[in-house]
Short mmCIF file of C-alpha atoms in Angstrom, two decimals:
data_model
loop_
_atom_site.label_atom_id
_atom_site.label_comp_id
_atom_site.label_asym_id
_atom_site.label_seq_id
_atom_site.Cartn_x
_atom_site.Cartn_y
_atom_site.Cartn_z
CA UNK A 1 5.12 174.87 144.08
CA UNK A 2 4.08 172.07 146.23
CA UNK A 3 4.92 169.00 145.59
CA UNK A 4 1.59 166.95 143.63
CA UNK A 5 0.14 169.59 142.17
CA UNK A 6 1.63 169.65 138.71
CA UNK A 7 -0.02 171.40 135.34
CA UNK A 8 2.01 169.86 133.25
CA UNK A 9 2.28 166.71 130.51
CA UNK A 10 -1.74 166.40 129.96
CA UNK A 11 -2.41 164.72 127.11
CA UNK A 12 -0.49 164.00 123.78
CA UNK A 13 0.05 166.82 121.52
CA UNK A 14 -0.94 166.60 117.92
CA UNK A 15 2.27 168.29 116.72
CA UNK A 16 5.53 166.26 117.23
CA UNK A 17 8.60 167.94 117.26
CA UNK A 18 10.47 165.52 115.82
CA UNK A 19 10.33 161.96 114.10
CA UNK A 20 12.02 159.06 114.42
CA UNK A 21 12.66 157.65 111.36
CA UNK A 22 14.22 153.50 110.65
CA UNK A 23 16.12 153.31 107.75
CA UNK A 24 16.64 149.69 108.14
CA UNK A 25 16.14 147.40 110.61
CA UNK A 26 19.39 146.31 109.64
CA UNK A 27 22.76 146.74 112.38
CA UNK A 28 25.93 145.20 111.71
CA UNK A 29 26.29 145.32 115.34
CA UNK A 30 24.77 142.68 118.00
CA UNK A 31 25.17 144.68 121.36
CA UNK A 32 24.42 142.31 124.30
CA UNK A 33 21.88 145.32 125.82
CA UNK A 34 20.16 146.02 122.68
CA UNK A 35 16.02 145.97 122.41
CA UNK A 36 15.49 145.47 118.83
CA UNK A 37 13.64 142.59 117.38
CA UNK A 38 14.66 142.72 113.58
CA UNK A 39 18.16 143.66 113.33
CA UNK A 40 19.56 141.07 112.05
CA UNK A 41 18.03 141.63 109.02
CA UNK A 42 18.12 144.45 106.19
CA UNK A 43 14.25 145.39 106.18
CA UNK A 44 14.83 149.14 103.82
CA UNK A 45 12.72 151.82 104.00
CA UNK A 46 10.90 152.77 100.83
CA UNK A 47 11.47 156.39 99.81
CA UNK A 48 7.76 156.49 99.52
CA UNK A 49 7.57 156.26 103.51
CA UNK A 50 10.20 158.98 103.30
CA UNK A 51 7.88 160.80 101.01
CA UNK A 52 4.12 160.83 103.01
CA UNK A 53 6.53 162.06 106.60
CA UNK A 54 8.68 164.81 104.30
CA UNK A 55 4.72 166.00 103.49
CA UNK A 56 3.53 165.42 106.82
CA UNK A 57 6.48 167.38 108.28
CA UNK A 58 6.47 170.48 106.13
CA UNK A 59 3.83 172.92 107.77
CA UNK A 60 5.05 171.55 111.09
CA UNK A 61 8.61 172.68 110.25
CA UNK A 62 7.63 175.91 108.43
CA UNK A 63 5.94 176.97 111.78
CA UNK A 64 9.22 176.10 113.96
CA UNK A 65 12.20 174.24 114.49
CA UNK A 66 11.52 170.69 113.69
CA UNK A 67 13.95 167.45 113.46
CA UNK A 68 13.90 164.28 111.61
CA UNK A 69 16.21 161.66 113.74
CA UNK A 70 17.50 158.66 111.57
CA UNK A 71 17.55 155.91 113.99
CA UNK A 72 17.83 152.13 113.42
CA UNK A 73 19.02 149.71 113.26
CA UNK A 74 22.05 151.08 112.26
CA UNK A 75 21.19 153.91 110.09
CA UNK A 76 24.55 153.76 107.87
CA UNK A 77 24.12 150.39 107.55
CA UNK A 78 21.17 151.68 104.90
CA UNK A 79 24.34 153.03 102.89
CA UNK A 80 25.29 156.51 102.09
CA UNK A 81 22.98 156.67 98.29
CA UNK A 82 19.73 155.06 100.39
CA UNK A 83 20.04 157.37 103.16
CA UNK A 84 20.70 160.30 100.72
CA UNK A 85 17.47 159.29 98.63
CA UNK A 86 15.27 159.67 101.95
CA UNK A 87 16.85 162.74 102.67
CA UNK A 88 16.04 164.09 99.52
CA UNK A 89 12.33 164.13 99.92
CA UNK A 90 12.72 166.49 102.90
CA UNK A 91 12.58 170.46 102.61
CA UNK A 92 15.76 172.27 103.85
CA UNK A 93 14.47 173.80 106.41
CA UNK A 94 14.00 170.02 108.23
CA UNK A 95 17.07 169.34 110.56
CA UNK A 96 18.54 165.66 110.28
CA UNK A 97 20.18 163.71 113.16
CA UNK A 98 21.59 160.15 112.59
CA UNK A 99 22.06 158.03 116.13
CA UNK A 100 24.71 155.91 114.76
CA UNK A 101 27.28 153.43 116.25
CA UNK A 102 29.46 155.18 114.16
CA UNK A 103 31.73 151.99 112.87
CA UNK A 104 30.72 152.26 109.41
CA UNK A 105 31.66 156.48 109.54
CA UNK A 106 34.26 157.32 107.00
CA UNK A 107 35.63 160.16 104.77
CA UNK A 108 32.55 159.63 103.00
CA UNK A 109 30.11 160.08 105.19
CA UNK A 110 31.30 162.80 107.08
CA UNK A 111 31.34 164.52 103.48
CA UNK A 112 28.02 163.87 103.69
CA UNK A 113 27.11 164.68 107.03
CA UNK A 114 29.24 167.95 106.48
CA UNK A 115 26.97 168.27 103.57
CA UNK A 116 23.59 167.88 104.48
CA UNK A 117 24.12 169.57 107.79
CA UNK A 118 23.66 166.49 109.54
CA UNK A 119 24.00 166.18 113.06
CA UNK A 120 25.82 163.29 114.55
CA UNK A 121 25.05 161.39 117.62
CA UNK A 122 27.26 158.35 118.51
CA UNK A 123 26.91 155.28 120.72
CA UNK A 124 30.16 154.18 122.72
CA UNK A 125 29.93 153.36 126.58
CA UNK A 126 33.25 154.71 127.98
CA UNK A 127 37.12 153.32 127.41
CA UNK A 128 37.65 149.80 125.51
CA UNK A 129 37.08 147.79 128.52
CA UNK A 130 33.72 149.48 129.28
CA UNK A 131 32.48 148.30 125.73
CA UNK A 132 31.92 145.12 126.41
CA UNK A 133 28.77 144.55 125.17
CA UNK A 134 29.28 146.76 122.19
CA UNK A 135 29.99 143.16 119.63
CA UNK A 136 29.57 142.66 116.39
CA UNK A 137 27.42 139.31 114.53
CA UNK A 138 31.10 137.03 115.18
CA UNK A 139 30.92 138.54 118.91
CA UNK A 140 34.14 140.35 118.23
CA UNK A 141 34.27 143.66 120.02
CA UNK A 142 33.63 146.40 118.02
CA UNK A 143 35.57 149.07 119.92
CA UNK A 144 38.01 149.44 117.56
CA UNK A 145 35.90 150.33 115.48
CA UNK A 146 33.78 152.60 116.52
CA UNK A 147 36.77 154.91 117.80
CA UNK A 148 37.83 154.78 114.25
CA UNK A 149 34.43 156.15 113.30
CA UNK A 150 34.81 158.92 115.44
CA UNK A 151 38.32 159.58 114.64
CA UNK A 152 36.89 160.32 111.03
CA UNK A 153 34.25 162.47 112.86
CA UNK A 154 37.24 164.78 114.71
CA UNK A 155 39.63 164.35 111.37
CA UNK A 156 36.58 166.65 109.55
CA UNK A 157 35.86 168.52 112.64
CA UNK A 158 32.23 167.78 112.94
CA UNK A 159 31.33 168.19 115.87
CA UNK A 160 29.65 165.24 117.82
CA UNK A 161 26.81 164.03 120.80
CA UNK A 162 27.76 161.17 122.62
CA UNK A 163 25.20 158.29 124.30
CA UNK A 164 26.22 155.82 126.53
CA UNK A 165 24.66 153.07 128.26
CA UNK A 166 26.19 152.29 131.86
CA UNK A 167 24.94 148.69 132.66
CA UNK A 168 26.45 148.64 136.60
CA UNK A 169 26.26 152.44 138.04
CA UNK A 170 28.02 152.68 140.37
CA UNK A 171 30.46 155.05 142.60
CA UNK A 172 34.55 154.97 140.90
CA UNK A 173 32.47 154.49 137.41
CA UNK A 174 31.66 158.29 136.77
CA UNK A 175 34.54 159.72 137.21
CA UNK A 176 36.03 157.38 134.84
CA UNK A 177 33.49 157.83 132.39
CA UNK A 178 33.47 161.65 132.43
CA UNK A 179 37.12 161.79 131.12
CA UNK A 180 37.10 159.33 128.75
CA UNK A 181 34.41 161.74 127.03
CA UNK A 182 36.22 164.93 127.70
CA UNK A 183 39.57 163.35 126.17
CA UNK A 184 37.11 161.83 123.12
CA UNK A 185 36.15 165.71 122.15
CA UNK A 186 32.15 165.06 122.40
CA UNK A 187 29.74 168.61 122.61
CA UNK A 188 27.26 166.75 124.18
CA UNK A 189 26.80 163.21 126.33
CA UNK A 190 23.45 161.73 127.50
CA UNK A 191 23.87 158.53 129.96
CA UNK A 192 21.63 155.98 129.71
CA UNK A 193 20.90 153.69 132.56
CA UNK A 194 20.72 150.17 130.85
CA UNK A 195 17.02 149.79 130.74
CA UNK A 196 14.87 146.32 130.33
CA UNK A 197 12.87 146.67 127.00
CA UNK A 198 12.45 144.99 123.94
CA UNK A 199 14.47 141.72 123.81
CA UNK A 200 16.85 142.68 126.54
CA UNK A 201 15.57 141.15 129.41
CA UNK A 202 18.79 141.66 131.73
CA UNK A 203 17.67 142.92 135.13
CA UNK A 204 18.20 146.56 135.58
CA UNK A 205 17.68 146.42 139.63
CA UNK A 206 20.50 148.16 141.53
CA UNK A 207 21.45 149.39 145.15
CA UNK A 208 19.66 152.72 145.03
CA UNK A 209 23.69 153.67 147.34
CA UNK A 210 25.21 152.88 143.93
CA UNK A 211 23.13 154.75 142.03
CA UNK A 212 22.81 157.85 143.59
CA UNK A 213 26.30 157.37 144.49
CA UNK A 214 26.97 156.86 140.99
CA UNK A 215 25.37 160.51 139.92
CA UNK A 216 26.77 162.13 142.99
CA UNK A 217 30.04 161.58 141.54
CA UNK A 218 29.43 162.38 138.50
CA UNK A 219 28.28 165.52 139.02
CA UNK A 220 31.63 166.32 141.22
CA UNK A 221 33.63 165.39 137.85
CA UNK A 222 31.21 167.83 135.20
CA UNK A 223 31.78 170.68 137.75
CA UNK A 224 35.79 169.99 137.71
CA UNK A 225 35.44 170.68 134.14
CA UNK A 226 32.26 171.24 132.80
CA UNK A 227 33.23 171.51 129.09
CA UNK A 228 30.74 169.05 127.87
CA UNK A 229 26.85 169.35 128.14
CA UNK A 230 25.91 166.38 130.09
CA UNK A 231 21.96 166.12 129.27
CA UNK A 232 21.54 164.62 133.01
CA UNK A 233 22.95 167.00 134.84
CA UNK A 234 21.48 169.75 132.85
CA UNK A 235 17.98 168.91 133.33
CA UNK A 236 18.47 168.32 137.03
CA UNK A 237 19.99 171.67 137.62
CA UNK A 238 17.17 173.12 135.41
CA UNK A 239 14.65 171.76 137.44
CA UNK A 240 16.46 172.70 140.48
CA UNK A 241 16.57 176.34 139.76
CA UNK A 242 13.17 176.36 139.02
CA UNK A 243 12.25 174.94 142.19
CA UNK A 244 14.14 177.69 143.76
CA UNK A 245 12.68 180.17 141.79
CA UNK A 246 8.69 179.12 142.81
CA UNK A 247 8.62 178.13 139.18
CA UNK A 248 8.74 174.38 139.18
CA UNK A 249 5.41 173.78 137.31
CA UNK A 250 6.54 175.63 134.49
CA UNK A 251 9.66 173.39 133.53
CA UNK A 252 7.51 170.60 131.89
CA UNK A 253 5.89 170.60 128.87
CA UNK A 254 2.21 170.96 128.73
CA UNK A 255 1.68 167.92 126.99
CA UNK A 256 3.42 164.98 126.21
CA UNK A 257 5.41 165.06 122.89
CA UNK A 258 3.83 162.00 121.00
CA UNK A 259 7.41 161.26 118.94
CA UNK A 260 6.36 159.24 116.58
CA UNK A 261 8.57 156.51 115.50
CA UNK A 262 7.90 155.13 112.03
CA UNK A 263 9.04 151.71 111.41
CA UNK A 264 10.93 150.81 107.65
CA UNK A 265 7.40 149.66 106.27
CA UNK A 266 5.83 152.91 107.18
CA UNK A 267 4.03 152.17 110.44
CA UNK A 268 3.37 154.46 113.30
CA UNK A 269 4.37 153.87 117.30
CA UNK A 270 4.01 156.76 119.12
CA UNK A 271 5.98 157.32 122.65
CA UNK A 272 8.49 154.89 123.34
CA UNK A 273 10.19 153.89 119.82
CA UNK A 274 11.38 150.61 121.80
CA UNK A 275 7.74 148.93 121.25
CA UNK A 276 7.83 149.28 117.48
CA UNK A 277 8.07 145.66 116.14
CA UNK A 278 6.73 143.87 119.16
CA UNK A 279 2.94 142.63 119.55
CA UNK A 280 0.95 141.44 122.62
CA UNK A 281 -2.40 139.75 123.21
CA UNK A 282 -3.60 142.41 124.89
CA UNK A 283 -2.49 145.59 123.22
CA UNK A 284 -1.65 144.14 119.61
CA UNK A 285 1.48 145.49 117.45
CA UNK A 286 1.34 149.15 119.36
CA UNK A 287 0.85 150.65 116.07
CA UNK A 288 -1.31 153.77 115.76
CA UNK A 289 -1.04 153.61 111.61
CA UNK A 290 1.03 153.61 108.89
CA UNK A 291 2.11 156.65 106.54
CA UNK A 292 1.43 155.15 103.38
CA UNK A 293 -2.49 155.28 104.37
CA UNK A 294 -3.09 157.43 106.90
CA UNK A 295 -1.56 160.96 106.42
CA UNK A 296 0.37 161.00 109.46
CA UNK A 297 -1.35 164.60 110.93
CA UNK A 298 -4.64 162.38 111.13
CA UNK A 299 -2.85 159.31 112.87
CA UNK A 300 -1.51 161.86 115.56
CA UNK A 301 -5.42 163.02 115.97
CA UNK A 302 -7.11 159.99 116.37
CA UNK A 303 -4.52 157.79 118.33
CA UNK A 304 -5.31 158.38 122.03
CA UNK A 305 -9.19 157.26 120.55
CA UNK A 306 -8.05 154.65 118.13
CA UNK A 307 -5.23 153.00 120.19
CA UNK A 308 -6.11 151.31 123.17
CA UNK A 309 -2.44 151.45 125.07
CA UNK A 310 -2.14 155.06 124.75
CA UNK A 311 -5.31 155.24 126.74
CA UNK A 312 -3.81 153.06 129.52
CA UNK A 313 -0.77 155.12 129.31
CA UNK A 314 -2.40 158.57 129.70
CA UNK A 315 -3.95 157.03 133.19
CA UNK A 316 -0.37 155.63 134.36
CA UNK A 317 0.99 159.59 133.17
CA UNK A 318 -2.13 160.54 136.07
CA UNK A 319 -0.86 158.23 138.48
CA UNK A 320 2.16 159.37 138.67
CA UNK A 321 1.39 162.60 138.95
CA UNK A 322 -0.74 161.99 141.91
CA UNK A 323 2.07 159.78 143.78
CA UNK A 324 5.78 160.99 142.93
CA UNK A 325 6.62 163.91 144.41
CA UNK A 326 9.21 163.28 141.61
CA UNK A 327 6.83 164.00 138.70
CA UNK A 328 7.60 167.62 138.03
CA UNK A 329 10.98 166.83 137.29
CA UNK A 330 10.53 163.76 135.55
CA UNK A 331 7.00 163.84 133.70
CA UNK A 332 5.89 160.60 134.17
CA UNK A 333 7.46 157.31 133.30
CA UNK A 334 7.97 156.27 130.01
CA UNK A 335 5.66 153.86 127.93
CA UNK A 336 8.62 151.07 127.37
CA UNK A 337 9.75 150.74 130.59
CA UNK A 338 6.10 150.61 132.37
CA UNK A 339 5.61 148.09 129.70
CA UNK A 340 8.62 146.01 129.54
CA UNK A 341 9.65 146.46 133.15
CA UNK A 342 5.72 145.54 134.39
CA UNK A 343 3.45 144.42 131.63
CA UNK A 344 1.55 147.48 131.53
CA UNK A 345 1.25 151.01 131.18
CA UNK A 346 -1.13 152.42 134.27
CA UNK A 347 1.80 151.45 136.54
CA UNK A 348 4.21 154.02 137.62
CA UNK A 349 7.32 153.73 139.56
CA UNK A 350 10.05 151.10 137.24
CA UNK A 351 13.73 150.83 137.69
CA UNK A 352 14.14 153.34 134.88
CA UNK A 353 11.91 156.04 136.79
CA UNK A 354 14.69 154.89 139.72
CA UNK A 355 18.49 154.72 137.97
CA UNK A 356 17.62 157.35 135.96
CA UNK A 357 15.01 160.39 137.83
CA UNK A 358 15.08 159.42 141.27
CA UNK A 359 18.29 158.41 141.89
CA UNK A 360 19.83 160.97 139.82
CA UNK A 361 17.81 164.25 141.64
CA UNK A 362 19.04 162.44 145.08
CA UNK A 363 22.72 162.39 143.82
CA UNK A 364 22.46 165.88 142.94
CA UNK A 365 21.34 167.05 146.40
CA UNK A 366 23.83 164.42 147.78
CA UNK A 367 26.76 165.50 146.22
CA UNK A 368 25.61 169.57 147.15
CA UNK A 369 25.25 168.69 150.70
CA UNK A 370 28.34 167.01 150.44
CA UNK A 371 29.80 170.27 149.15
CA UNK A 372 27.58 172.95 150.76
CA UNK A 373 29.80 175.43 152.65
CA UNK A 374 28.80 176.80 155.80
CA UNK A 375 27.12 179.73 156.17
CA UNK A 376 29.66 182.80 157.09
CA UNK A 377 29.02 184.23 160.20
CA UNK B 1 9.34 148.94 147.90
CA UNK B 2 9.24 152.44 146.61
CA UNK B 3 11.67 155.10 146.60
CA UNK B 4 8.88 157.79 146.19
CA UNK B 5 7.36 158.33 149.96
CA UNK B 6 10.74 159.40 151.09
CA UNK B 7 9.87 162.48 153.60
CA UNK B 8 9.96 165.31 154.19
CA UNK B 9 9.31 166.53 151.09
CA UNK B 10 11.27 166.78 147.97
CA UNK B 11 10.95 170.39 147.21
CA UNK B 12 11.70 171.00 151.34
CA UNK B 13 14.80 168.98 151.10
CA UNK B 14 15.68 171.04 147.80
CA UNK B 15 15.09 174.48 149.55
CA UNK B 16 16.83 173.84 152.44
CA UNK B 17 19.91 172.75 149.45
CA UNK B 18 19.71 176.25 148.39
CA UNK B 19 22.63 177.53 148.72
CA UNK B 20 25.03 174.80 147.18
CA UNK B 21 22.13 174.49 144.61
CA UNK B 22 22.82 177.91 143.58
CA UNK B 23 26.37 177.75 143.97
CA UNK B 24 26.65 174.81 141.40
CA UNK B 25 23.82 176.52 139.26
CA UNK B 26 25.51 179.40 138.86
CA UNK B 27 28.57 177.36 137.62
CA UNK B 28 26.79 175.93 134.99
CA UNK B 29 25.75 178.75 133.76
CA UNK B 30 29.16 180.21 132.90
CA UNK B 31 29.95 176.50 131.65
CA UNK B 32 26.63 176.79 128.96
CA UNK B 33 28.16 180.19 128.40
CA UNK B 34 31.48 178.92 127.36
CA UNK B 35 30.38 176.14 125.69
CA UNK B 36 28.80 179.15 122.96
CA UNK B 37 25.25 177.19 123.50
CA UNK B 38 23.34 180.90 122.82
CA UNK B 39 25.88 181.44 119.80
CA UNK B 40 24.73 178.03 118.58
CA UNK B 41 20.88 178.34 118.86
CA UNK B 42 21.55 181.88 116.45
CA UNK B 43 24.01 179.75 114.41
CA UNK B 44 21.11 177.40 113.89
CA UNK B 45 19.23 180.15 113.24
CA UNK B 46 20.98 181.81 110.72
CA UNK B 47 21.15 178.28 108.98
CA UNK B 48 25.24 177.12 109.39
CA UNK B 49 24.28 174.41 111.26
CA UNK B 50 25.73 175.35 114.60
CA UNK B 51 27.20 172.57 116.65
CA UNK B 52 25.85 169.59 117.90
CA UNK B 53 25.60 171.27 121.08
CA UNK B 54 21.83 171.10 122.37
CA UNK B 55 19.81 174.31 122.63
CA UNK B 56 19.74 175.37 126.77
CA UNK B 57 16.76 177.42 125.84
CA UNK B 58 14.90 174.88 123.38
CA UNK B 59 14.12 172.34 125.69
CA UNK B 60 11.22 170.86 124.43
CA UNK B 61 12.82 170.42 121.29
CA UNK B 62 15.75 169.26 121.61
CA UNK B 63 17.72 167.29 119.09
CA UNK B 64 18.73 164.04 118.67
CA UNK B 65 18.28 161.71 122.18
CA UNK B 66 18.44 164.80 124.75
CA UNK B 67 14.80 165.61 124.87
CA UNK B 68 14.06 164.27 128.75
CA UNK B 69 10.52 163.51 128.91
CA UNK B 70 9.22 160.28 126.92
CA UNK B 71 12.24 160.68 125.08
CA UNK B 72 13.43 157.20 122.94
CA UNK B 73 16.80 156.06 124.05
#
C-alpha cells in the first residue's frame, strides 16, 4: 500500500456505534484544560431524551455490539437515582460506560456500577503533582479526591480505564507516567495530548523533539511491562503490522463513525462532542437535531445534507487524504481541533493531528531504531 | 510549517523498521494475550461483563474513549 491512496473513512455512516450521552452539564470540578461551556451549571437531562435514544438504539444494538457512553459534565454529579432513571429506559443488551472524574465514586456507586454492568473510565493525569489542573470551583486540588474514588473502584474490584491529559510532553514525563498507572491497577489508559477546543484556549504548540521524544519513551516503558493496554501504542503497532503485512488500507474504517453526542436538552452534534454548546456566525450551534423531534435514525440520514459544517468537514477528511502520507493511520483530523485550532473544517494538519498521530508514529519508529538489533551474520 | 512532506516515504521508512517493528509486535501480542483481552471479548459475549479491557479485535467499536478515529476525548 502506497502511501495516498487510501479506501478508507468516506463518508459518515448512518449507524453509530455508540452515543454519547450528557447527563448534566453540571461538574463539580473546574479543570484549568477543560472545553465545556456550561458546567458550572446543573442543566439535567429529561428521561424523555433518554427515552427517544433507548428507541433509537434498540435495532442498532439488536444487530451488534452497541454502547451508550455517559459523559458530562460530570456524569455522577447527575446523582446515582437520575442516572439510574436514564438507564432504565435502555434494553439490556445496551452496554453503559460513564467517563467520570471519579471524586464523587463511593460504595454506592460502585454497587451500582457492579450492578448495571457499567463500565468505568476515569480521568486523573499521573501522580499528585501532575494534577495540577485537575481543581475544584474553590481551586483546591482535587487529587485527593479522585484517588479516593478509585480506591472505592479497586476496594469492589471493578475493574477500571484510565484517561489522562499530558499538557507538556515531553522526554523524563512517560516513564513517569507509565508507572504511576501500573502501580494505580488501571486495564486500560488512553493519553490525551492537551488539545485547544472549546473554552480552553491554552496553546497546544510543542517541539515536535519533545513530542516524539515523549512517545519514544513511552513506548520503551509499556514494553518493560506491558500489563496495561495503552490505546496509543496499540493502534500504532496495529497499523504498523498492517503496513508490514501489504494490508494498510484495510485498518480504517470505511466510513467515519458519526458518534453522535446528544446534549441534556436532547440535541444532536455529530463528530467531535467538544462543539456541542458552542455557536458561530458561520456554521450556527453545530446541531444536526434534537431527539425529542427528529427520531434520531432520520437525523443521522439527513445531516451531511441538512448541516452545512459536516459538508466542509467531509472535504477537509479529502484533503487529508490527498496530503498526509499519515492518513491511513490516522483517518483524518478531527472536526474540533480543525475547528478550534483553525476556524474551520476543510483544513487539515492541527497540533492535535501533530502531538497526537504524527508525532506518536515517529516515536514509535524512533524508539525501534533506537532498539533495532543488528542483523546476525 | 508542516510535519507531513517529511521524505522518503512513510511506509519506506516503516519497511525498512521491519525487523524491530516485528520484534516489538510480536511482544505485544503475548502482552494482549496475558492481559485475557480474547477471554474478555467472549466474557462480553456471554454477558458477565468482562473487564474494562478494550476489545483488540473490535476496533471500530470500541468502548468508552479508545475508539481512534474522530473519537471525543
Amino acid at each position: 500500500m502506497g502511501d495516498g491512496t487510501w479506501s478508507g473513512m468516506r463518508g459518515i455512516a448512518t449507524t453509530p456505534s455508540y452515543v454519547v450521552m450528557q447527563p448534566t452539564t453540571l461538574c463539580n470540578l473546574n479543570c484549568s484544560y477543560c472545553y465545556l461551556p456550561f458546567r458550572g451549571s446543573d442543566r439535567r437531562m429529561p428521561v424523555s431524551v433518554a427515552r427517544a435514544v433507548a428507541g433509537a438504539v434498540r435495532p442498532w444494538a439488536r444487530s451488534g455490539r452497541f454502547s451508550v457512553v455517559w459523559h458530562g459534565g460530570e456524569p455522577l454529579a447527575s446523582g446515582r437515582e437520575h442516572l439510574l432513571a436514564l438507564l432504565a429506559e435502555f434494553d439490556d443488551d445496551v452496554e453503559h460506560h460513564v467517563q467520570t472524574n471519579a471524586t464523587l465514586i463511593d460504595d454506592a456507586w460502585c454497587e451500582m456500577f457492579r450492578g448495571r454492568q457499567i463500565r468505568v473510565s476515569v480521568s486523573v493525569d499521573g501522580p499528585a503533582a501532575r494534577n495540577a489542573d485537575r481543581i475544584g470551583r474553590g481551586g483546591r486540588p482535587a487529587y485527593d479526591r479522585i484517588v479516593r474514588g478509585i480506591e472505592a473502584l479497586r476496594r469492589h474490584d471493578i475493574p477500571f480505564s484510565a484517561l489522562c491529559v499530558v499538557s507538556r510532553p515531553a522526554p523524563g514525563l512517560a516513564a513517569e507516567l507509565y508507572a504511576y498507572f501500573l502501580d494505580l491497577g488501571c486495564d486500560v489508559l488512553g493519553i490525551n495530548v492537551e488539545e485547544q477546543e472549546g473554552v480552553n484556549t491554552r496553546d497546544n504548540r510543542h517541539p515536535a523533539a519533545d513530542v516524539s521524544g515523549f512517545w519514544s519513551e513511552m513506548v520503551a516503558a509499556w514494553r518493560r511491562d506491558p500489563r496495561i493496554h495503552l490505546r496509543e501504542i496499540e493502534w500504532t503497532l496495529r497499523y504498523a503490522e498492517a503496513v508490514l503485512d501489504g494490508t494498510a488500507d484495510r485498518v480504517l474504517p470505511r466510513e467515519l463513525d458519526p458518534i453522535p453526542t446528544v446534549a441534556y436538552d436532547g440535541s444532536v452534534v455529530l463528530l467531535s462532542p467538544e462543539l456541542a454548546g458552542f455557536s458561530d456566525k458561520r456554521y450556527g450551534d453545530f446541531v444536526s437535531g434534537n431527539v425529542l423531534h427528529t427520531p434520531l435514525a432520520d437525523i443521522l440520514d439527513g445531516a451531511v445534507t441538512r448541516t452545512p459544517w459536516i459538508g466542509e468537514f467531509l472535504d477537509g477528511v479529502e484533503a487529508c487524504r490527498a496530503r498526509c502520507p499519515y492518513f491511513g493511520f490516522c483517518g483524518g483530523g478531527h472536526a474540533a481541533n480543525r475547528y478550534f485550532e483553525r476556524g474551520r473544517f476543510d483544513v487539515t494538519e492541527t497540533e492535535h493531528c501533530r502531538n497526537s498521530k504524527i508525532r506518536l508514529l515517529e516515536g514509535v519508529l524512533d524508539h525501534v531504531r533506537d532498539h533495532q538489533q543488528p542483523t546476525a551474520v | 510549517m508542516s510535519e507531513t512532506t517529511s521524505s522518503p516515504r512513510l511506509s519506506d521508512r516503516m519497511e525498512n523498521a521491519r525487523r524491530g517493528l516485528t520484534a516489538l509486535i510480536a511482544e505485544a501480542g503475548v502482552a494482549r494475550a496475558r492481559r485475557d483481552e480474547v477471554a474478555a471479548v467472549k466474557d462480553q459475549r456471554a454477558g458477565d461483563g468482562g473487564t474494562a479491557v478494550c476489545a483488540w479485535n473490535h476496533f471500530e467499536n470500541i468502548p468508552t474513549f479508545y475508539n481512534w478515529n474522530n473519537r471525543p476525548r
